[in-house]
Amino acid sequence: MNSAAEKDTMASVKKFDRTMLNPASWSMKWKILLNFLIRAIVAIGLLIAIVYLIQRRNSIQEASDKLLLLTEAKSTGVNEYFDHISEKLAAFSTDRYTLEAFNQLNSAFLGIENDNYYTPTVTSIDRFRLLTEGFYNTEILPALNGVTTDDINLKALLPDDNRQLIMQYLYLAGNSKALGSKHIMVKAEDGSTYSYMHAQYHPEMIKATRNAGISDIIFVDYKTGYVTYSVKKNLDFGTSLFEGPYKNSGLGIAFKSAIAGKSQGAISFTDVTLYLPDIYKPCLFISAPVYSGTQLLGAVIFKIDVAALDRLLAIDKDRLNFGHSLKTVLIGPDLLYRNNDPEFSENPDRYLRKLKHHASNADVVLKASEFRSTALIQPVDPKAFDEALSGKEKVIQYTTETGNKALCSYAPLKVGNLKWIVVSQINTADALASLHRLMRILIVITLLIAVILYFISNLINKSVNERLVKLAKNMTSLARGERLKDLEGGPNDEIGQTFSALKKLNSRISYSSSFVAELGKGNIEHDFPVESEDDSFGLSMNNLKQNLVIRREEEEKRKKEDEIRNWTTQGIASFNDVLRMDNSDLDKLSISIVRNLIDYLKACQGALFLIEEEETKYLNLVAAYAYDRQKFMKKRIEIGEGMAGTCVLEKKTILTNKIPDNYISITSGLGGSKPKCLLIVPLKKDNEVLGVLELASLEDFKPHEVELVEKVGESIASALITVKLHVQTSQYLER
């Protein structure tokens, strides 16, 4: 019992759920209420959408204007910075103190082999070489392998002459300071003139690097190409930029640019490079020639780390209050970064995860991870920045390397001989943050308006709903066939007019009941009143009278169609019997086909032509039958000649009652009375015409008769092929 009750309860619940989920089953009250709310919400939604689109365009325009200003400001800042550095280098390269230091250090470097370069602990050049090689193996090689997976040819990097060996041991291998801090040592432990000069000038050079905002000052001798002095003491110290391992490095290019016929004080810029001697730190070089009077002594080179560019391009986001993703980067003509992406500098691991997820080139992620930098590693979308290379300024929207939709402004920047692009950008989400806040507020307002409209529409809907309920009850009673009594609908609005129409409908239904009853008795004299041309009900009732007549006509038509169908089926069956009976004698089969067709179709004449071939193909009369007699005739018709020949060419049935006076004597050869209608059917098998069947009648051939002949024609063609093969086989066997 409990189980049955539970089943009934579950069935009721399911039925209720289906009813609630089906809008067609809702009451009119809720439909009107929902319709009102939907219209109101759609209208408000459209308004919000319009506001959103307008504000979005304004926000994008505002962000674009700010980015343009930022790009211009950063371009000016970068130009001023490098102008300042250039001025510093020009003044430094022509300063008397610099010239003195350059000469003293160069002279001491070039004469180091003949000087007292031994230290208290190392007193042989072989020991220098051994200790220097050990320094490269224990400190340099692990440092290089820590930032790159590329194979390092350590032997190519080791000093290859005594000057290099002595200098690199005294200030690198024999320097107890860690890599990157070798410049702290002012004087080596030897007693050479170079160490004395180094101790004299090195502190001032360190001070000069700080004042200029650079990372290194390098002296290079013009005649030998030796790096005779360096503040930072990287692996290039003491090497030759003419023959050494770094001759084609950024430093080598900077040196050669400085001495390539440049006038005193001329400045050359060398683009950012991943500099191996500085353990692959990205840096750029600014160089100037050093003259003594008119004599070229060498070059002074300032080295600037990418970290300086990062600081130069840094943005005070709190002051600008323009989104956390706002940043400015430098891009070279190869569309690679020239500084570190600020997002990378802020959180390298998170940046690399995003880059790995979105970057199309896995090598970019690997190198950025190895070198812990994006300079000269991270590319930008060439399609987005294709016009930047031609010197245009533009604001674009594109997808960044880390998958963010961004709005950016770019402009060309020419620093000396360098052609860079300044790019200021912000994620689109940050640019539209204020718009999104506004949209959230508008959505809340929309919901509040919807609640208010619900209560207002509910009050208006109540009076309408009561009349609709009454109307629904009357319609239900009318559907059950009951007589309607209470049809007062109140005011003459749409509902009142519906009640009036319902009253009239009630009257018409009553009259239609008596009208149908009379039709049932066979009384079809009366017409049902029609209100208008569009009164389908009245027209239908009047058409009801015609149904008996139409039904009788349709019955007769069906009988006739059945007769034709049976006639066709019987004809096909009888001709199949004929084809099976006489399938060994072509002449007998041919005359049998023609005779039976004439008899079945009640035609007067018939002939069967087969295609034969001598020199050319032609139609040969093989059977003729006319007026209940077989006609023994010979007739040859060329292909394309007359109607029969045309039928072969066109492979289509010809039915005509326009027969020329001389047609029989010319083409058919049948003789007798002139027929009224002529039917010529091609005998086809697999679209190949084997012959032609001519039938003439004193009456017009009916469509179903033509169709029968065409169907039989296909069977005749197959039978003729079989008979021919049989005859040929018999002849072969007889031979």
XYZ file of C-alpha atoms in Angstrom, residues 196 300 311 314 396 403 438 448 527 595 711 722:
12
model
C 100.542 50.592 -9.578
C 86.823 54.305 -24.717
C 64.943 51.443 -14.547
C 59.889 51.854 -15.103
C 46.629 48.899 -31.850
C 48.001 35.496 -23.985
C 29.968 50.815 -14.014
C 15.958 46.615 -8.651
C -26.650 26.849 -48.057
C 1.605 -9.021 -83.734
C 8.709 -0.660 -70.740
C 19.773 -13.171 -75.986
